Amino acid sequence: MKNMLIVLSVTLAMALGVYAQHSHNDKGTSKDVTLVGEVIDPVCYLSHGSTGKDHMKCAEYCVKQGMSLGILEDKTGQVYVSLPADHSNPNAKLKDFIAEKVKVTGTVYSKGGLTGIHVKNIERVGKGRISPNLLRARVLPVSRAKAT
């Protein structure tokens, strides 16, 4: 009985090792694409459908908290999570385009029901919006000096 348990344990360990190696080597699919869509915060989009300019400040806050941005493709409604190059910041190329319509060129990766994009190029589509830094700037009233 003891020998049978040892053999069973070793067999199970080997099977798990083979399975883990197979899963690790399965890199999924990838292809280069160009797509048009809105830069979104996938967490708020998935949780409560938030997109657009009304959600911009919340998305900017989420980015500051470490959430990744994504692209909601106009044509298909597919969400592409931003993937970093070489373990860098995944939001570096997207953060200045939150809630904007953009044209993105990059490599799309799909695996296990998840789809992401490594953004190589991004540009605004249509009318641009005011920079977020300008929106946050405060306009101070000009004080009138008394003539003496």
CSV table of N, CA and C in Angstrom, one decimal:
chain,number,residue,atom,x,y,z
A,1,MET,N,0.8,-1.2,0.0
A,1,MET,CA,0.0,0.0,0.0
A,1,MET,C,0.9,1.3,0.0
A,2,LYS,N,1.9,1.2,0.8
A,2,LYS,CA,2.8,2.3,0.9
A,2,LYS,C,3.5,2.6,-0.4
A,3,ASN,N,4.0,1.5,-1.1
A,3,ASN,CA,4.6,1.6,-2.4
A,3,ASN,C,3.7,2.2,-3.4
A,4,MET,N,2.4,1.8,-3.3
A,4,MET,CA,1.4,2.2,-4.3
A,4,MET,C,1.2,3.8,-4.1
A,5,LEU,N,1.2,4.2,-2.9
A,5,LEU,CA,1.0,5.7,-2.7
A,5,LEU,C,2.2,6.5,-3.2
A,6,ILE,N,3.4,5.9,-3.0
A,6,ILE,CA,4.6,6.6,-3.5
A,6,ILE,C,4.5,6.7,-5.0
A,7,VAL,N,4.2,5.6,-5.7
A,7,VAL,CA,4.1,5.5,-7.2
A,7,VAL,C,3.1,6.5,-7.6
A,8,LEU,N,1.9,6.5,-7.0
A,8,LEU,CA,0.8,7.4,-7.3
A,8,LEU,C,1.2,8.9,-7.2
A,9,SER,N,1.9,9.2,-6.1
A,9,SER,CA,2.4,10.6,-5.8
A,9,SER,C,3.4,11.0,-6.9
A,10,VAL,N,4.3,10.1,-7.2
A,10,VAL,CA,5.3,10.5,-8.2
A,10,VAL,C,4.7,10.6,-9.6
A,11,THR,N,3.7,9.8,-9.9
A,11,THR,CA,3.0,9.9,-11.2
A,11,THR,C,2.2,11.2,-11.3
A,12,LEU,N,1.6,11.5,-10.2
A,12,LEU,CA,0.8,12.8,-10.2
A,12,LEU,C,1.7,14.0,-10.3
A,13,ALA,N,2.8,14.0,-9.6
A,13,ALA,CA,3.8,15.1,-9.7
A,13,ALA,C,4.3,15.2,-11.1
A,14,MET,N,4.6,14.1,-11.8
A,14,MET,CA,5.1,14.2,-13.2
A,14,MET,C,4.1,14.7,-14.1
A,15,ALA,N,2.8,14.3,-13.9
A,15,ALA,CA,1.7,14.7,-14.7
A,15,ALA,C,1.5,16.2,-14.6
A,16,LEU,N,1.6,16.7,-13.4
A,16,LEU,CA,1.4,18.2,-13.1
A,16,LEU,C,2.6,18.9,-13.7
A,17,GLY,N,3.8,18.4,-13.7
A,17,GLY,CA,4.9,19.0,-14.3
A,17,GLY,C,4.8,19.1,-15.8
A,18,VAL,N,4.3,18.1,-16.4
A,18,VAL,CA,4.1,18.1,-17.9
A,18,VAL,C,3.0,19.1,-18.2
A,19,TYR,N,2.0,19.1,-17.5
A,19,TYR,CA,0.9,20.0,-17.7
A,19,TYR,C,1.3,21.5,-17.6
A,20,ALA,N,2.1,21.8,-16.5
A,20,ALA,CA,2.6,23.1,-16.3
A,20,ALA,C,3.5,23.6,-17.4
A,21,GLN,N,4.4,22.7,-17.8
A,21,GLN,CA,5.3,23.0,-18.9
A,21,GLN,C,4.5,23.3,-20.2
A,22,HIS,N,3.5,22.5,-20.5
A,22,HIS,CA,2.7,22.7,-21.7
A,22,HIS,C,2.0,24.0,-21.6
A,23,SER,N,1.4,24.3,-20.4
A,23,SER,CA,0.7,25.6,-20.3
A,23,SER,C,1.6,26.8,-20.4
A,24,HIS,N,2.8,26.7,-19.9
A,24,HIS,CA,3.7,27.8,-19.9
A,24,HIS,C,4.2,28.0,-21.4
A,25,ASN,N,4.3,27.0,-22.1
A,25,ASN,CA,4.8,27.2,-23.5
A,25,ASN,C,3.7,27.6,-24.5
A,26,ASP,N,2.4,27.5,-24.1
A,26,ASP,CA,1.3,27.9,-24.9
A,26,ASP,C,1.2,29.4,-24.9
A,27,LYS,N,1.8,30.1,-25.8
A,27,LYS,CA,1.9,31.6,-25.8
A,27,LYS,C,0.6,32.2,-26.4
A,28,GLY,N,-0.3,31.5,-26.9
A,28,GLY,CA,-1.5,32.1,-27.4
A,28,GLY,C,-1.3,32.6,-28.8
A,29,THR,N,-2.1,33.5,-29.3
A,29,THR,CA,-1.9,34.0,-30.7
A,29,THR,C,-1.6,35.4,-30.6
A,30,SER,N,-0.9,35.9,-31.7
A,30,SER,CA,-0.6,37.3,-31.8
A,30,SER,C,-0.6,37.7,-33.2
A,31,LYS,N,-1.0,39.0,-33.5
A,31,LYS,CA,-1.0,39.5,-34.8
A,31,LYS,C,-0.9,41.1,-34.8
A,32,ASP,N,-0.3,41.7,-35.8
A,32,ASP,CA,-0.3,43.1,-35.9
A,32,ASP,C,-1.6,43.7,-36.4
A,33,VAL,N,-2.1,44.7,-35.8
A,33,VAL,CA,-3.4,45.3,-36.2
A,33,VAL,C,-3.4,46.8,-36.1
A,34,THR,N,-4.3,47.4,-36.8
A,34,THR,CA,-4.7,48.8,-36.6
A,34,THR,C,-6.1,48.9,-36.2
A,35,LEU,N,-6.5,49.6,-35.1
A,35,LEU,CA,-7.9,49.6,-34.7
A,35,LEU,C,-8.2,51.1,-34.3
A,36,VAL,N,-9.5,51.4,-34.3
A,36,VAL,CA,-10.0,52.7,-33.8
A,36,VAL,C,-10.9,52.5,-32.7
A,37,GLY,N,-10.7,53.2,-31.6
A,37,GLY,CA,-11.6,53.1,-30.5
A,37,GLY,C,-11.3,54.2,-29.4
A,38,GLU,N,-11.9,54.0,-28.3
A,38,GLU,CA,-11.8,54.9,-27.2
A,38,GLU,C,-10.8,54.4,-26.1
A,39,VAL,N,-10.0,55.2,-25.6
A,39,VAL,CA,-9.1,54.8,-24.4
A,39,VAL,C,-10.0,54.8,-23.2
A,40,ILE,N,-10.1,53.7,-22.5
A,40,ILE,CA,-10.9,53.5,-21.4
A,40,ILE,C,-10.2,52.9,-20.2
A,41,ASP,N,-10.9,53.0,-19.1
A,41,ASP,CA,-10.4,52.3,-17.8
A,41,ASP,C,-11.3,51.0,-17.8
A,42,PRO,N,-10.6,49.8,-18.1
A,42,PRO,CA,-11.4,48.6,-18.2
A,42,PRO,C,-12.1,48.2,-17.0
A,43,VAL,N,-11.6,48.5,-15.8
A,43,VAL,CA,-12.2,48.1,-14.5
A,43,VAL,C,-13.6,48.8,-14.4
A,44,CYS,N,-13.7,50.1,-14.6
A,44,CYS,CA,-15.0,50.8,-14.6
A,44,CYS,C,-15.9,50.4,-15.7
A,45,TYR,N,-15.3,50.1,-16.9
A,45,TYR,CA,-16.1,49.7,-18.0
A,45,TYR,C,-16.8,48.4,-17.7
A,46,LEU,N,-16.0,47.4,-17.2
A,46,LEU,CA,-16.5,46.1,-16.9
A,46,LEU,C,-17.5,46.1,-15.7
A,47,SER,N,-17.2,46.9,-14.7
A,47,SER,CA,-18.0,47.0,-13.5
A,47,SER,C,-19.3,47.7,-13.7
A,48,HIS,N,-19.3,48.9,-14.4
A,48,HIS,CA,-20.5,49.6,-14.5
A,48,HIS,C,-20.7,50.4,-15.9
A,49,GLY,N,-20.0,49.9,-16.9
A,49,GLY,CA,-20.2,50.4,-18.2
A,49,GLY,C,-19.7,51.9,-18.5
A,50,SER,N,-18.8,52.4,-17.6
A,50,SER,CA,-18.4,53.8,-17.7
A,50,SER,C,-17.4,54.0,-18.8
A,51,THR,N,-17.7,55.0,-19.7
A,51,THR,CA,-16.9,55.4,-20.8
A,51,THR,C,-17.1,56.9,-21.0
A,52,GLY,N,-16.4,57.5,-21.9
A,52,GLY,CA,-16.6,58.9,-22.3
A,52,GLY,C,-16.0,59.9,-21.4
A,53,LYS,N,-16.2,61.2,-21.8
A,53,LYS,CA,-15.7,62.3,-21.1
A,53,LYS,C,-16.2,62.5,-19.7
A,54,ASP,N,-17.4,62.0,-19.5
A,54,ASP,CA,-18.0,62.1,-18.1
A,54,ASP,C,-17.2,61.2,-17.1
A,55,HIS,N,-16.5,60.3,-17.6
A,55,HIS,CA,-15.8,59.3,-16.8
A,55,HIS,C,-14.3,59.6,-16.8
A,56,MET,N,-13.9,60.6,-17.4
A,56,MET,CA,-12.4,60.9,-17.6
A,56,MET,C,-11.7,61.1,-16.3
A,57,LYS,N,-12.2,61.9,-15.4
A,57,LYS,CA,-11.5,62.1,-14.1
A,57,LYS,C,-11.4,60.8,-13.3
A,58,CYS,N,-12.5,60.0,-13.3
A,58,CYS,CA,-12.4,58.7,-12.6
A,58,CYS,C,-11.3,57.8,-13.2
A,59,ALA,N,-11.3,57.8,-14.5
A,59,ALA,CA,-10.3,57.0,-15.2
A,59,ALA,C,-8.9,57.4,-14.9
A,60,GLU,N,-8.7,58.8,-14.8
A,60,GLU,CA,-7.4,59.3,-14.5
A,60,GLU,C,-7.0,58.9,-13.1
A,61,TYR,N,-7.9,59.0,-12.1
A,61,TYR,CA,-7.7,58.5,-10.8
A,61,TYR,C,-7.3,57.1,-10.7
A,62,CYS,N,-8.0,56.2,-11.4
A,62,CYS,CA,-7.7,54.8,-11.5
A,62,CYS,C,-6.3,54.5,-12.0
A,63,VAL,N,-5.9,55.3,-13.0
A,63,VAL,CA,-4.5,55.1,-13.5
A,63,VAL,C,-3.5,55.5,-12.4
A,64,LYS,N,-3.8,56.5,-11.7
A,64,LYS,CA,-2.9,56.9,-10.6
A,64,LYS,C,-2.8,55.8,-9.5
A,65,GLN,N,-3.9,55.0,-9.4
A,65,GLN,CA,-3.9,54.0,-8.4
A,65,GLN,C,-3.3,52.7,-8.9
A,66,GLY,N,-2.9,52.7,-10.2
A,66,GLY,CA,-2.2,51.5,-10.8
A,66,GLY,C,-3.0,50.7,-11.7
A,67,MET,N,-4.2,51.1,-12.1
A,67,MET,CA,-5.0,50.3,-13.0
A,67,MET,C,-4.5,50.5,-14.4
A,68,SER,N,-4.6,49.5,-15.2
A,68,SER,CA,-4.2,49.6,-16.6
A,68,SER,C,-5.3,50.1,-17.5
A,69,LEU,N,-5.0,50.9,-18.5
A,69,LEU,CA,-5.9,51.4,-19.5
A,69,LEU,C,-6.1,50.4,-20.6
A,70,GLY,N,-7.1,50.6,-21.4
A,70,GLY,CA,-7.4,49.7,-22.5
A,70,GLY,C,-8.0,50.5,-23.7
A,71,ILE,N,-8.3,49.8,-24.8
A,71,ILE,CA,-9.0,50.4,-25.9
A,71,ILE,C,-10.3,49.7,-26.1
A,72,LEU,N,-11.4,50.4,-26.2
A,72,LEU,CA,-12.7,49.8,-26.6
A,72,LEU,C,-12.9,50.1,-28.0
A,73,GLU,N,-12.7,49.0,-28.8
A,73,GLU,CA,-12.8,49.2,-30.3
A,73,GLU,C,-14.2,49.5,-30.8
A,74,ASP,N,-14.3,50.6,-31.6
A,74,ASP,CA,-15.6,51.0,-32.1
A,74,ASP,C,-16.3,49.9,-32.9
A,75,LYS,N,-15.5,49.3,-33.8
A,75,LYS,CA,-16.1,48.4,-34.8
A,75,LYS,C,-16.7,47.1,-34.2
A,76,THR,N,-16.1,46.6,-33.2
A,76,THR,CA,-16.5,45.3,-32.6
A,76,THR,C,-17.0,45.3,-31.1
A,77,GLY,N,-16.6,46.4,-30.4
A,77,GLY,CA,-16.9,46.5,-29.0
A,77,GLY,C,-15.9,45.7,-28.2
A,78,GLN,N,-14.9,45.1,-28.8
A,78,GLN,CA,-13.9,44.4,-28.1
A,78,GLN,C,-13.0,45.3,-27.2
A,79,VAL,N,-12.7,44.9,-26.0
A,79,VAL,CA,-11.8,45.6,-25.2
A,79,VAL,C,-10.4,45.0,-25.3
A,80,TYR,N,-9.4,45.8,-25.5
A,80,TYR,CA,-8.0,45.4,-25.6
A,80,TYR,C,-7.3,46.0,-24.4
A,81,VAL,N,-6.8,45.2,-23.5
A,81,VAL,CA,-6.0,45.7,-22.3
A,81,VAL,C,-4.6,46.1,-22.8
A,82,SER,N,-4.1,47.3,-22.3
A,82,SER,CA,-2.8,47.7,-22.7
A,82,SER,C,-1.7,46.8,-22.1
A,83,LEU,N,-0.8,46.4,-22.9
A,83,LEU,CA,0.3,45.5,-22.5
A,83,LEU,C,1.6,46.3,-22.6
A,84,PRO,N,2.5,46.2,-21.6
A,84,PRO,CA,3.7,47.0,-21.7
A,84,PRO,C,4.8,46.3,-22.5
A,85,ALA,N,5.7,47.1,-22.9
A,85,ALA,CA,6.9,46.5,-23.6
A,85,ALA,C,8.0,46.4,-22.5
A,86,ASP,N,8.6,45.2,-22.4
A,86,ASP,CA,9.7,45.0,-21.5
A,86,ASP,C,9.3,45.4,-20.1
A,87,HIS,N,8.2,45.0,-19.6
A,87,HIS,CA,7.7,45.2,-18.2
A,87,HIS,C,7.7,46.7,-17.8
A,88,SER,N,7.5,47.6,-18.8
A,88,SER,CA,7.4,49.0,-18.5
A,88,SER,C,6.0,49.4,-18.1
A,89,ASN,N,5.7,50.7,-17.9
A,89,ASN,CA,4.4,51.1,-17.6
A,89,ASN,C,3.4,50.9,-18.7
A,90,PRO,N,2.4,50.1,-18.5
A,90,PRO,CA,1.5,49.8,-19.6
A,90,PRO,C,0.6,51.0,-20.1
A,91,ASN,N,0.6,52.0,-19.2
A,91,ASN,CA,-0.2,53.2,-19.6
A,91,ASN,C,0.6,54.3,-20.2
A,92,ALA,N,1.9,54.2,-20.4
A,92,ALA,CA,2.7,55.3,-20.8
A,92,ALA,C,2.2,55.9,-22.1
A,93,LYS,N,1.8,55.1,-23.1
A,93,LYS,CA,1.4,55.6,-24.4
A,93,LYS,C,-0.1,56.0,-24.4
A,94,LEU,N,-0.9,55.6,-23.5
A,94,LEU,CA,-2.3,55.8,-23.5
A,94,LEU,C,-2.8,56.9,-22.6
A,95,LYS,N,-2.0,57.2,-21.5
A,95,LYS,CA,-2.5,58.1,-20.4
A,95,LYS,C,-2.9,59.5,-20.9
A,96,ASP,N,-2.4,60.0,-21.9
A,96,ASP,CA,-2.7,61.3,-22.4
A,96,ASP,C,-3.9,61.3,-23.4
A,97,PHE,N,-4.5,60.2,-23.6
A,97,PHE,CA,-5.6,60.0,-24.5
A,97,PHE,C,-6.9,59.5,-23.8
A,98,ILE,N,-7.0,59.5,-22.5
A,98,ILE,CA,-8.1,59.0,-21.8
A,98,ILE,C,-9.4,59.6,-22.3
A,99,ALA,N,-10.4,58.8,-22.6
A,99,ALA,CA,-11.7,59.2,-23.0
A,99,ALA,C,-11.7,59.8,-24.4
A,100,GLU,N,-10.7,59.6,-25.2
A,100,GLU,CA,-10.6,60.1,-26.5
A,100,GLU,C,-10.7,59.0,-27.5
A,101,LYS,N,-11.1,59.3,-28.7
A,101,LYS,CA,-11.1,58.4,-29.8
A,101,LYS,C,-9.7,58.4,-30.5
A,102,VAL,N,-9.2,57.2,-30.6
A,102,VAL,CA,-7.8,57.1,-31.1
A,102,VAL,C,-7.7,56.0,-32.2
A,103,LYS,N,-6.6,56.1,-33.0
A,103,LYS,CA,-6.2,55.1,-33.9
A,103,LYS,C,-4.9,54.5,-33.4
A,104,VAL,N,-5.0,53.2,-33.2
A,104,VAL,CA,-3.8,52.5,-32.5
A,104,VAL,C,-3.3,51.4,-33.5
A,105,THR,N,-2.0,51.4,-33.6
A,105,THR,CA,-1.3,50.3,-34.3
A,105,THR,C,-0.5,49.5,-33.3
A,106,GLY,N,-0.6,48.2,-33.3
A,106,GLY,CA,0.2,47.4,-32.4
A,106,GLY,C,0.0,45.9,-32.6
A,107,THR,N,0.6,45.2,-31.7
A,107,THR,CA,0.5,43.7,-31.7
A,107,THR,C,-0.6,43.3,-30.7
A,108,VAL,N,-1.6,42.5,-31.2
A,108,VAL,CA,-2.6,42.0,-30.3
A,108,VAL,C,-2.3,40.6,-29.9
A,109,TYR,N,-2.4,40.3,-28.6
A,109,TYR,CA,-2.2,38.9,-28.1
A,109,TYR,C,-3.5,38.4,-27.4
A,110,SER,N,-3.9,37.2,-27.7
A,110,SER,CA,-5.1,36.6,-27.1
A,110,SER,C,-4.7,35.2,-26.5
A,111,LYS,N,-5.2,35.0,-25.3
A,111,LYS,CA,-5.0,33.8,-24.6
A,111,LYS,C,-6.0,33.6,-23.5
A,112,GLY,N,-6.7,32.5,-23.4
A,112,GLY,CA,-7.5,32.2,-22.2
A,112,GLY,C,-8.7,33.2,-22.1
A,113,GLY,N,-9.2,33.7,-23.2
A,113,GLY,CA,-10.3,34.6,-23.2
A,113,GLY,C,-9.9,36.1,-22.9
A,114,LEU,N,-8.7,36.4,-22.8
A,114,LEU,CA,-8.2,37.7,-22.5
A,114,LEU,C,-7.5,38.2,-23.8
A,115,THR,N,-7.7,39.5,-24.1
A,115,THR,CA,-7.1,40.1,-25.3
A,115,THR,C,-6.4,41.4,-24.9
A,116,GLY,N,-5.1,41.5,-25.3
A,116,GLY,CA,-4.4,42.7,-25.0
A,116,GLY,C,-3.6,43.2,-26.2
A,117,ILE,N,-3.2,44.5,-26.1
A,117,ILE,CA,-2.4,45.1,-27.2
A,117,ILE,C,-1.2,45.7,-26.7
A,118,HIS,N,-0.1,45.5,-27.4
A,118,HIS,CA,1.2,46.2,-27.2
A,118,HIS,C,1.1,47.4,-28.2
A,119,VAL,N,0.9,48.6,-27.7
A,119,VAL,CA,0.7,49.7,-28.6
A,119,VAL,C,2.1,50.2,-29.1
A,120,LYS,N,2.2,50.3,-30.4
A,120,LYS,CA,3.4,50.8,-31.1
A,120,LYS,C,3.2,52.2,-31.5
A,121,ASN,N,2.0,52.6,-31.9
A,121,ASN,CA,1.7,53.9,-32.4
A,121,ASN,C,0.3,54.3,-32.0
A,122,ILE,N,0.1,55.6,-31.6
A,122,ILE,CA,-1.3,56.0,-31.2
A,122,ILE,C,-1.4,57.5,-31.7
A,123,GLU,N,-2.6,57.8,-32.2
A,123,GLU,CA,-2.9,59.1,-32.7
A,123,GLU,C,-4.4,59.4,-32.5
A,124,ARG,N,-4.7,60.7,-32.2
A,124,ARG,CA,-6.1,61.1,-32.1
A,124,ARG,C,-6.9,61.0,-33.4
A,125,VAL,N,-8.2,60.7,-33.3
A,125,VAL,CA,-9.0,60.6,-34.4
A,125,VAL,C,-10.0,61.7,-34.3
A,126,GLY,N,-10.2,62.5,-35.3
A,126,GLY,CA,-11.2,63.6,-35.2
A,126,GLY,C,-10.7,64.8,-34.4
A,127,LYS,N,-11.6,65.5,-33.8
A,127,LYS,CA,-11.3,66.7,-33.0
A,127,LYS,C,-10.6,66.3,-31.7
A,128,GLY,N,-9.5,66.9,-31.5
A,128,GLY,CA,-8.8,66.6,-30.2
A,128,GLY,C,-9.5,67.4,-29.1
A,129,ARG,N,-9.1,67.0,-27.9
A,129,ARG,CA,-9.7,67.7,-26.7
A,129,ARG,C,-8.6,68.5,-26.1
A,130,ILE,N,-9.0,69.3,-25.1
A,130,ILE,CA,-8.0,70.1,-24.4
A,130,ILE,C,-7.2,69.2,-23.5
A,131,SER,N,-5.9,69.4,-23.4
A,131,SER,CA,-5.0,68.6,-22.6
A,131,SER,C,-5.6,68.6,-21.2
A,132,PRO,N,-5.5,67.4,-20.5
A,132,PRO,CA,-5.9,67.3,-19.1
A,132,PRO,C,-5.2,68.3,-18.2
A,133,ASN,N,-4.0,68.6,-18.5
A,133,ASN,CA,-3.2,69.6,-17.7
A,133,ASN,C,-3.9,70.9,-17.8
A,134,LEU,N,-4.4,71.3,-18.9
A,134,LEU,CA,-5.0,72.6,-19.1
A,134,LEU,C,-6.4,72.6,-18.4
A,135,LEU,N,-7.1,71.5,-18.4
A,135,LEU,CA,-8.4,71.4,-17.8
A,135,LEU,C,-8.2,71.5,-16.2
A,136,ARG,N,-7.1,71.1,-15.7
A,136,ARG,CA,-6.9,71.2,-14.3
A,136,ARG,C,-6.4,72.5,-13.8
A,137,ALA,N,-5.9,73.3,-14.8
A,137,ALA,CA,-5.3,74.6,-14.5
A,137,ALA,C,-6.4,75.5,-14.0
A,138,ARG,N,-6.1,76.3,-13.0
A,138,ARG,CA,-7.1,77.3,-12.5
A,138,ARG,C,-6.8,78.6,-13.1
A,139,VAL,N,-7.9,79.2,-13.5
A,139,VAL,CA,-7.7,80.6,-14.0
A,139,VAL,C,-8.0,81.5,-12.9
A,140,LEU,N,-7.1,82.3,-12.5
A,140,LEU,CA,-7.2,83.2,-11.4
A,140,LEU,C,-7.7,84.6,-11.9
A,141,PRO,N,-8.6,85.2,-11.2
A,141,PRO,CA,-9.0,86.6,-11.7
A,141,PRO,C,-7.9,87.6,-11.6
A,142,VAL,N,-7.9,88.5,-12.6
A,142,VAL,CA,-6.9,89.5,-12.6
A,142,VAL,C,-7.3,90.6,-11.6
A,143,SER,N,-6.5,90.9,-10.6
A,143,SER,CA,-6.9,91.9,-9.6
A,143,SER,C,-6.6,93.3,-10.2
A,144,ARG,N,-7.5,94.2,-9.9
A,144,ARG,CA,-7.3,95.6,-10.4
A,144,ARG,C,-6.5,96.4,-9.4
A,145,ALA,N,-5.5,96.9,-9.7
A,145,ALA,CA,-4.7,97.7,-8.8
A,145,ALA,C,-5.4,99.1,-8.7
A,146,LYS,N,-5.5,99.7,-7.5
A,146,LYS,CA,-6.0,101.0,-7.4
A,146,LYS,C,-5.0,102.0,-7.9
A,147,ALA,N,-5.5,102.9,-8.6
A,147,ALA,CA,-4.6,104.0,-9.1
A,147,ALA,C,-4.5,105.0,-8.0
A,148,THR,N,-3.2,105.3,-7.7
A,148,THR,CA,-3.0,106.2,-6.6
A,148,THR,C,-2.3,107.5,-7.1
